[in-house]
Amino acid sequence: MSRQTRDGVLNPAYHDSETLQMGRGSAQRPPQQNPYGSTERTYDEGLQASGRQDWDSAEHIPMASLAGGQSWDQQPGGLSNAGYEWDSASDPGGARAGDFREQERPRLRTKRSSILRQLRMRNSSLFFRGALSSSALGWLRLTAEDTQDKTAQEEQQLIIELVAMSFYDRVRAIRQLPVSLHEKKQIRKRVLLEKTSKKGRINWYMDCRDNFYLFHRRCSTFVTNAYHTLQLWQGGLKDIGGKFGSSILSYFLFIKWLLMFSIFSFLVNFGFITVPQLFDRDTVNNGTFKGLELLTGEGYFTQSVLFYGFYTNKSVTGGSSSNSTGSLLPYDMQLAYFFTISVYFVLCCLSLVYSAASSFHKNFMSASELSRSGRLLFSWDFRVSNDKAVRSRQKNLSTQLKELLSEHLQQKLCMTFDERIKRFGRHLLAWFVSSGLAIGCSAAVYFLCLYNVNSSPWNNRSDLTKEASTLLLPIVVSLINLIVPLLYSLLRNIEFFTFPRHELYTLILRNVILKMSIIGVLCYYWLDKVVNCGIPCWETFVGGDIYRLVVIDFFFCLFACFFGEFLHKVIGTRFFPRLGVPEFDIARNVLDLIYAQTLAWIGIYFSPLLPLIQIIKLFLMFYVKKFSLMQNCHPPQRSWRAAQMMTIFILILFFPSYVGVLITIAVIFWRITPSSSCGPFRGLNVPFDVIANWIDSITLPGSQWVVWIYNNLIQSVLFFFILTLLVLILIYVYYQIVVGRKKLIAILRDHIANEGKDKAFLLEKLKKLQSQSMSSLYQDPSLEAMGSKQDIQDREVRGSNQNGTPFEGTFPVQLRRAPSLQETSNRRQPTSFSGERQSARDAEREYVLPNVLQEPQQQPWPGAPGFQQAPPNYIPPDYPVDDDSSMEGGTLPVSDALAQALWARRQAEDEEEEGRY
Amino acid sequence: MGSSASQLTKELLSEYQELTFLTKQEILLAHCRFKELLPKESRNTMDYRVPMEKILTMPELKSNPFRQRICYVFSTSEAKDGSLSFEDFLDFLSVFSDSATPEIKSHYAFRIFDFDDDGTLDRNDLVKLVNCLTGDAPETRLSQEEMNQLIGNILEESDIDKDGTVNLSEFQHVISRSPDFVSSFKIVL
């Protein structure tokens, strides 16, 4: 055993267990024939006889070569986990196939630098052993000593590694161990024990770090606990998930996310803009509250903190200006307004980019290649707990799988030229209709706006009918938003999409175009027409418009819920059963939310408290939608790729919506002159002048750096030019890295596939060789010398009787996967032994490898140093035998034959590939 | 159940917090729910094992097609009867919680789907898995031919080393490419 440095890999006990797999058929072996003992003996003898045991090298051919790329490839029992640390350098001449690949290995066996990952690997094996049922252990014929020994070793190793970790890492590592809580407790106890016993060695740095992590952890648990107590709608979300699954749940989570967004923006605006304004007693509201204002935002509200116009442009000192002995520091409203809004948008941008990027990274980058069947199979929704929902889900899944399979068969359908033209025409028509509708709607909105702005007499605001007439525009816009998407979904009757996914994406695209063009028209109207038509306080007017749009949109949502879904259900269940119960349309609903959020963002400048309206709206919407969903709808028929859809929605929220808003706000800040009679920016050319004035007025000695930054960075074109250049370079570098990684991944994939092929091939070959030598055993009388024929026959009969496979128990040469293969062959060919032997002989006739068998090492092994220069103690291996009989005949050792056959196969493959190019 | 905290000492609670992915509230809630499953006379002994039949009556698990597998996988009982102690129960909730990592989730998913506990998903396991997913009703069951084709497809794309079975690393590879898995492998009390 001296040559083996990796006790896990070449531990004789370990091989015994492998060997034993062969004999698993003979389950009734008496205990004194404990394979452990018997093979241990063989092993020692073999060692003495030849100095080298080649059979373990043969055994390692597939595994060793796989080990680099795939360390998880574990045999039940977890013993082969050691392959993870397999290092062929410790086995100079042995694993030929391993050596063959040795050049590529270092690259493959990339540094698994993360200790955590290593731990997980190791402990998955640990766990497997613990978790295996006794029957599986018996199946492997592992003895209790084997496993206990190994477990103890690994645990010891694990604990040593854990002790070396910092507190934080250790907690995480232990938490991630896939073992039961009880075992985790034990491990933790032992680690702590070890830790305290080693305390004498004071490590100041480690202690400090541990304390810091402890503190950090306490803080974070406090925060998460607080968050969990505040957890909104926990029960409601659970109900929805239980009945409708994750896809619909994602809509409600989106509502929740937007709600958090709104709450945040409300807190920011309220805290930094509204509260200081409330301290200012110069501006007073003289209006009377009538009630209709709630709907229109006119009258009383125009003179309130709700809108831009009410805010002062002075510094708030806490007292009224006549009594200017205010005790507080002056608070510059202009600066506060400017900075609050800009900082809010920057924070929004960061959080949006972060969530979009992480969601994109999670759901698109890695999800590209998997076919739908796999995705369907492995993502059962464990949240669903309603009995009916489970059954309908199972039914849906079954139909989808069936469809998928039939689709798979029909996929080869080729279209003729005529059909293509027709299809193209249909799509063109549909796009024509949809764009026409969008343009028509935008034009209608534009003219309605013009009419609105021309007919509104600004001086006569108190009239109720006039006030109500302002509702015309929002009602029309909301109607468009309600009806046109329905028309769009009717277009599916014109164009027949082969994939529902395409249909969905097209629908979303059209809806986004519609909504964004309407908002675009509105923005143009506000920033061009309204500004130039001489309204005294145009910001408040625009704020009122947006307020009405948001409120009316909410009412239309309720309307659509009650009348759309409710009526649909009543009609579908009572009168036209063909119509069926409505399905919750996630795409449409989410787009509505995005539309509303866009409006709310634009409105923040004009109406700082608009987030409050948004909060109320979203809060009520959650309950209304939930109620409508529970009462009227049934779960979606098709599996919704919820995660990917959510990514798309966040991207939409970012790209046309947020970026558009940002552009609008930028135009307002830098280009548009604010109204001269109201609002914080009155009297300025553009709102951005606030900053210039402020910089000019800075006189404090310590704050010169602010001026410097403003002059040299903010106002300097060169700075932005260089910044852009740097960012571009960075992007290019990352792009190149991505390209390189992609190539590497492709290579590694090829590699794994190749290894897999090698393994299958070797298994095949091994079977052939086994059957071949089997028959030669029967034919060759000289074999008597090696052991009684009777003995061999006995063994074979034993194997066949119990397992139906004659080869087991005869040759310890074994590949890791052999059990599964044998099992499949068992299932496939439950023939009697004689039949099997016959077929084996047939096979032999076909597949005999004369040159391989007669001329060993005729070919030098390419790229395998271990092969070309056999190590000094290398002795041509002979047949490994599990009993005391040894075979020294004219037959070439199986390992060599296999290795050569493998090499021949690879060469043939290479030639084939060369021929292709 | 106001007195629920009385049984869980502070040290135990913080230990559980350290060893699982659960928060304090979730552990306390789990404790409450677990106590409801206990028979009246043994409510004060924490090491009582709740038999599998009792666990399966929980509304969260009642209709789950994998409920028995879940019990067997998380049970540490010597008798392999699927009974759960409180710690097993916490283990189960920890794996199915929001904050559990995808690795640990896929690890346990693999064990749940590995019906014969042999460490790989072979054809039989996949057949059972598909049957669980499509239900027992004759109209939803896949025919033999469809089943073969489906499993062929799955093996084709997930069995990277082409040995006819899906092992843990291959399974985790598949899971890493199906983003819905993490969000759907959750059970909340």
PDB file of N, CA and C in Angstrom, chain A residues 638-672:
ATOM      1  N   ARG A 638     -51.284  26.449 -19.749  1.00  0.00           N
ATOM      2  CA  ARG A 638     -49.917  26.156 -20.163  1.00  0.00           C
ATOM      3  C   ARG A 638     -48.977  26.483 -19.022  1.00  0.00           C
ATOM      4  N   SER A 639     -47.880  25.786 -19.052  1.00  0.00           N
ATOM      5  CA  SER A 639     -46.906  26.102 -18.013  1.00  0.00           C
ATOM      6  C   SER A 639     -46.300  27.447 -18.366  1.00  0.00           C
ATOM      7  N   TRP A 640     -46.328  28.312 -17.407  1.00  0.00           N
ATOM      8  CA  TRP A 640     -45.796  29.645 -17.633  1.00  0.00           C
ATOM      9  C   TRP A 640     -44.373  29.646 -17.212  1.00  0.00           C
ATOM     10  N   ARG A 641     -43.516  30.138 -18.055  1.00  0.00           N
ATOM     11  CA  ARG A 641     -42.124  30.200 -17.611  1.00  0.00           C
ATOM     12  C   ARG A 641     -41.980  31.445 -16.770  1.00  0.00           C
ATOM     13  N   ALA A 642     -42.458  31.290 -15.557  1.00  0.00           N
ATOM     14  CA  ALA A 642     -42.641  32.451 -14.701  1.00  0.00           C
ATOM     15  C   ALA A 642     -41.346  33.233 -14.529  1.00  0.00           C
ATOM     16  N   ALA A 643     -40.279  32.504 -14.238  1.00  0.00           N
ATOM     17  CA  ALA A 643     -39.042  33.211 -13.917  1.00  0.00           C
ATOM     18  C   ALA A 643     -38.567  34.052 -15.105  1.00  0.00           C
ATOM     19  N   GLN A 644     -38.634  33.451 -16.302  1.00  0.00           N
ATOM     20  CA  GLN A 644     -38.161  34.191 -17.465  1.00  0.00           C
ATOM     21  C   GLN A 644     -39.065  35.361 -17.767  1.00  0.00           C
ATOM     22  N   MET A 645     -40.382  35.158 -17.593  1.00  0.00           N
ATOM     23  CA  MET A 645     -41.299  36.245 -17.866  1.00  0.00           C
ATOM     24  C   MET A 645     -41.031  37.404 -16.935  1.00  0.00           C
ATOM     25  N   MET A 646     -40.777  37.089 -15.679  1.00  0.00           N
ATOM     26  CA  MET A 646     -40.518  38.159 -14.724  1.00  0.00           C
ATOM     27  C   MET A 646     -39.309  38.966 -15.159  1.00  0.00           C
ATOM     28  N   THR A 647     -38.294  38.277 -15.661  1.00  0.00           N
ATOM     29  CA  THR A 647     -37.114  38.993 -16.147  1.00  0.00           C
ATOM     30  C   THR A 647     -37.507  39.954 -17.253  1.00  0.00           C
ATOM     31  N   ILE A 648     -38.341  39.454 -18.172  1.00  0.00           N
ATOM     32  CA  ILE A 648     -38.745  40.312 -19.279  1.00  0.00           C
ATOM     33  C   ILE A 648     -39.502  41.516 -18.763  1.00  0.00           C
ATOM     34  N   PHE A 649     -40.355  41.298 -17.789  1.00  0.00           N
ATOM     35  CA  PHE A 649     -41.136  42.425 -17.275  1.00  0.00           C
ATOM     36  C   PHE A 649     -40.237  43.456 -16.598  1.00  0.00           C
ATOM     37  N   ILE A 650     -39.272  42.969 -15.849  1.00  0.00           N
ATOM     38  CA  ILE A 650     -38.375  43.939 -15.200  1.00  0.00           C
ATOM     39  C   ILE A 650     -37.569  44.682 -16.255  1.00  0.00           C
ATOM     40  N   LEU A 651     -37.188  43.959 -17.311  1.00  0.00           N
ATOM     41  CA  LEU A 651     -36.451  44.636 -18.382  1.00  0.00           C
ATOM     42  C   LEU A 651     -37.329  45.691 -19.059  1.00  0.00           C
ATOM     43  N   ILE A 652     -38.599  45.351 -19.285  1.00  0.00           N
ATOM     44  CA  ILE A 652     -39.502  46.338 -19.886  1.00  0.00           C
ATOM     45  C   ILE A 652     -39.649  47.531 -18.953  1.00  0.00           C
ATOM     46  N   LEU A 653     -39.790  47.224 -17.682  1.00  0.00           N
ATOM     47  CA  LEU A 653     -39.919  48.299 -16.698  1.00  0.00           C
ATOM     48  C   LEU A 653     -38.692  49.178 -16.753  1.00  0.00           C
ATOM     49  N   PHE A 654     -37.550  48.559 -17.039  1.00  0.00           N
ATOM     50  CA  PHE A 654     -36.330  49.359 -17.088  1.00  0.00           C
ATOM     51  C   PHE A 654     -36.226  50.087 -18.405  1.00  0.00           C
ATOM     52  N   PHE A 655     -36.307  49.285 -19.500  1.00  0.00           N
ATOM     53  CA  PHE A 655     -35.935  49.959 -20.740  1.00  0.00           C
ATOM     54  C   PHE A 655     -36.938  50.971 -21.272  1.00  0.00           C
ATOM     55  N   PRO A 656     -38.074  50.619 -21.813  1.00  0.00           N
ATOM     56  CA  PRO A 656     -38.776  51.782 -22.347  1.00  0.00           C
ATOM     57  C   PRO A 656     -39.284  52.671 -21.220  1.00  0.00           C
ATOM     58  N   SER A 657     -39.694  52.009 -20.123  1.00  0.00           N
ATOM     59  CA  SER A 657     -40.398  52.776 -19.115  1.00  0.00           C
ATOM     60  C   SER A 657     -39.464  53.704 -18.335  1.00  0.00           C
ATOM     61  N   TYR A 658     -38.523  53.120 -17.608  1.00  0.00           N
ATOM     62  CA  TYR A 658     -37.689  53.956 -16.739  1.00  0.00           C
ATOM     63  C   TYR A 658     -36.789  54.887 -17.547  1.00  0.00           C
ATOM     64  N   VAL A 659     -36.197  54.362 -18.610  1.00  0.00           N
ATOM     65  CA  VAL A 659     -35.303  55.195 -19.408  1.00  0.00           C
ATOM     66  C   VAL A 659     -36.072  56.354 -20.021  1.00  0.00           C
ATOM     67  N   GLY A 660     -37.308  56.065 -20.479  1.00  0.00           N
ATOM     68  CA  GLY A 660     -38.139  57.131 -21.021  1.00  0.00           C
ATOM     69  C   GLY A 660     -38.403  58.206 -19.984  1.00  0.00           C
ATOM     70  N   VAL A 661     -38.753  57.773 -18.786  1.00  0.00           N
ATOM     71  CA  VAL A 661     -39.030  58.723 -17.716  1.00  0.00           C
ATOM     72  C   VAL A 661     -37.794  59.555 -17.421  1.00  0.00           C
ATOM     73  N   LEU A 662     -36.649  58.886 -17.403  1.00  0.00           N
ATOM     74  CA  LEU A 662     -35.397  59.584 -17.104  1.00  0.00           C
ATOM     75  C   LEU A 662     -35.146  60.675 -18.144  1.00  0.00           C
ATOM     76  N   ILE A 663     -35.402  60.338 -19.411  1.00  0.00           N
ATOM     77  CA  ILE A 663     -35.188  61.328 -20.465  1.00  0.00           C
ATOM     78  C   ILE A 663     -36.130  62.507 -20.254  1.00  0.00           C
ATOM     79  N   THR A 664     -37.395  62.190 -19.953  1.00  0.00           N
ATOM     80  CA  THR A 664     -38.362  63.258 -19.723  1.00  0.00           C
ATOM     81  C   THR A 664     -37.908  64.173 -18.596  1.00  0.00           C
ATOM     82  N   ILE A 665     -37.502  63.557 -17.501  1.00  0.00           N
ATOM     83  CA  ILE A 665     -37.099  64.359 -16.339  1.00  0.00           C
ATOM     84  C   ILE A 665     -35.860  65.191 -16.682  1.00  0.00           C
ATOM     85  N   ALA A 666     -34.951  64.576 -17.444  1.00  0.00           N
ATOM     86  CA  ALA A 666     -33.747  65.316 -17.824  1.00  0.00           C
ATOM     87  C   ALA A 666     -34.118  66.521 -18.669  1.00  0.00           C
ATOM     88  N   VAL A 667     -35.046  66.324 -19.609  1.00  0.00           N
ATOM     89  CA  VAL A 667     -35.488  67.447 -20.440  1.00  0.00           C
ATOM     90  C   VAL A 667     -36.070  68.539 -19.554  1.00  0.00           C
ATOM     91  N   ILE A 668     -36.880  68.135 -18.577  1.00  0.00           N
ATOM     92  CA  ILE A 668     -37.483  69.135 -17.699  1.00  0.00           C
ATOM     93  C   ILE A 668     -36.396  69.897 -16.935  1.00  0.00           C
ATOM     94  N   PHE A 669     -35.423  69.193 -16.434  1.00  0.00           N
ATOM     95  CA  PHE A 669     -34.398  69.828 -15.611  1.00  0.00           C
ATOM     96  C   PHE A 669     -33.487  70.756 -16.421  1.00  0.00           C
ATOM     97  N   TRP A 670     -33.215  70.358 -17.639  1.00  0.00           N
ATOM     98  CA  TRP A 670     -32.185  71.105 -18.378  1.00  0.00           C
ATOM     99  C   TRP A 670     -32.745  72.017 -19.473  1.00  0.00           C
ATOM    100  N   ARG A 671     -33.964  71.767 -19.913  1.00  0.00           N
ATOM    101  CA  ARG A 671     -34.431  72.498 -21.085  1.00  0.00           C
ATOM    102  C   ARG A 671     -35.660  73.376 -20.856  1.00  0.00           C
ATOM    103  N   ILE A 672     -36.546  72.955 -19.956  1.00  0.00           N
ATOM    104  CA  ILE A 672     -37.841  73.621 -19.876  1.00  0.00           C
ATOM    105  C   ILE A 672     -37.794  74.728 -18.814  1.00  0.00           C
TER     106      ILE A 672
END
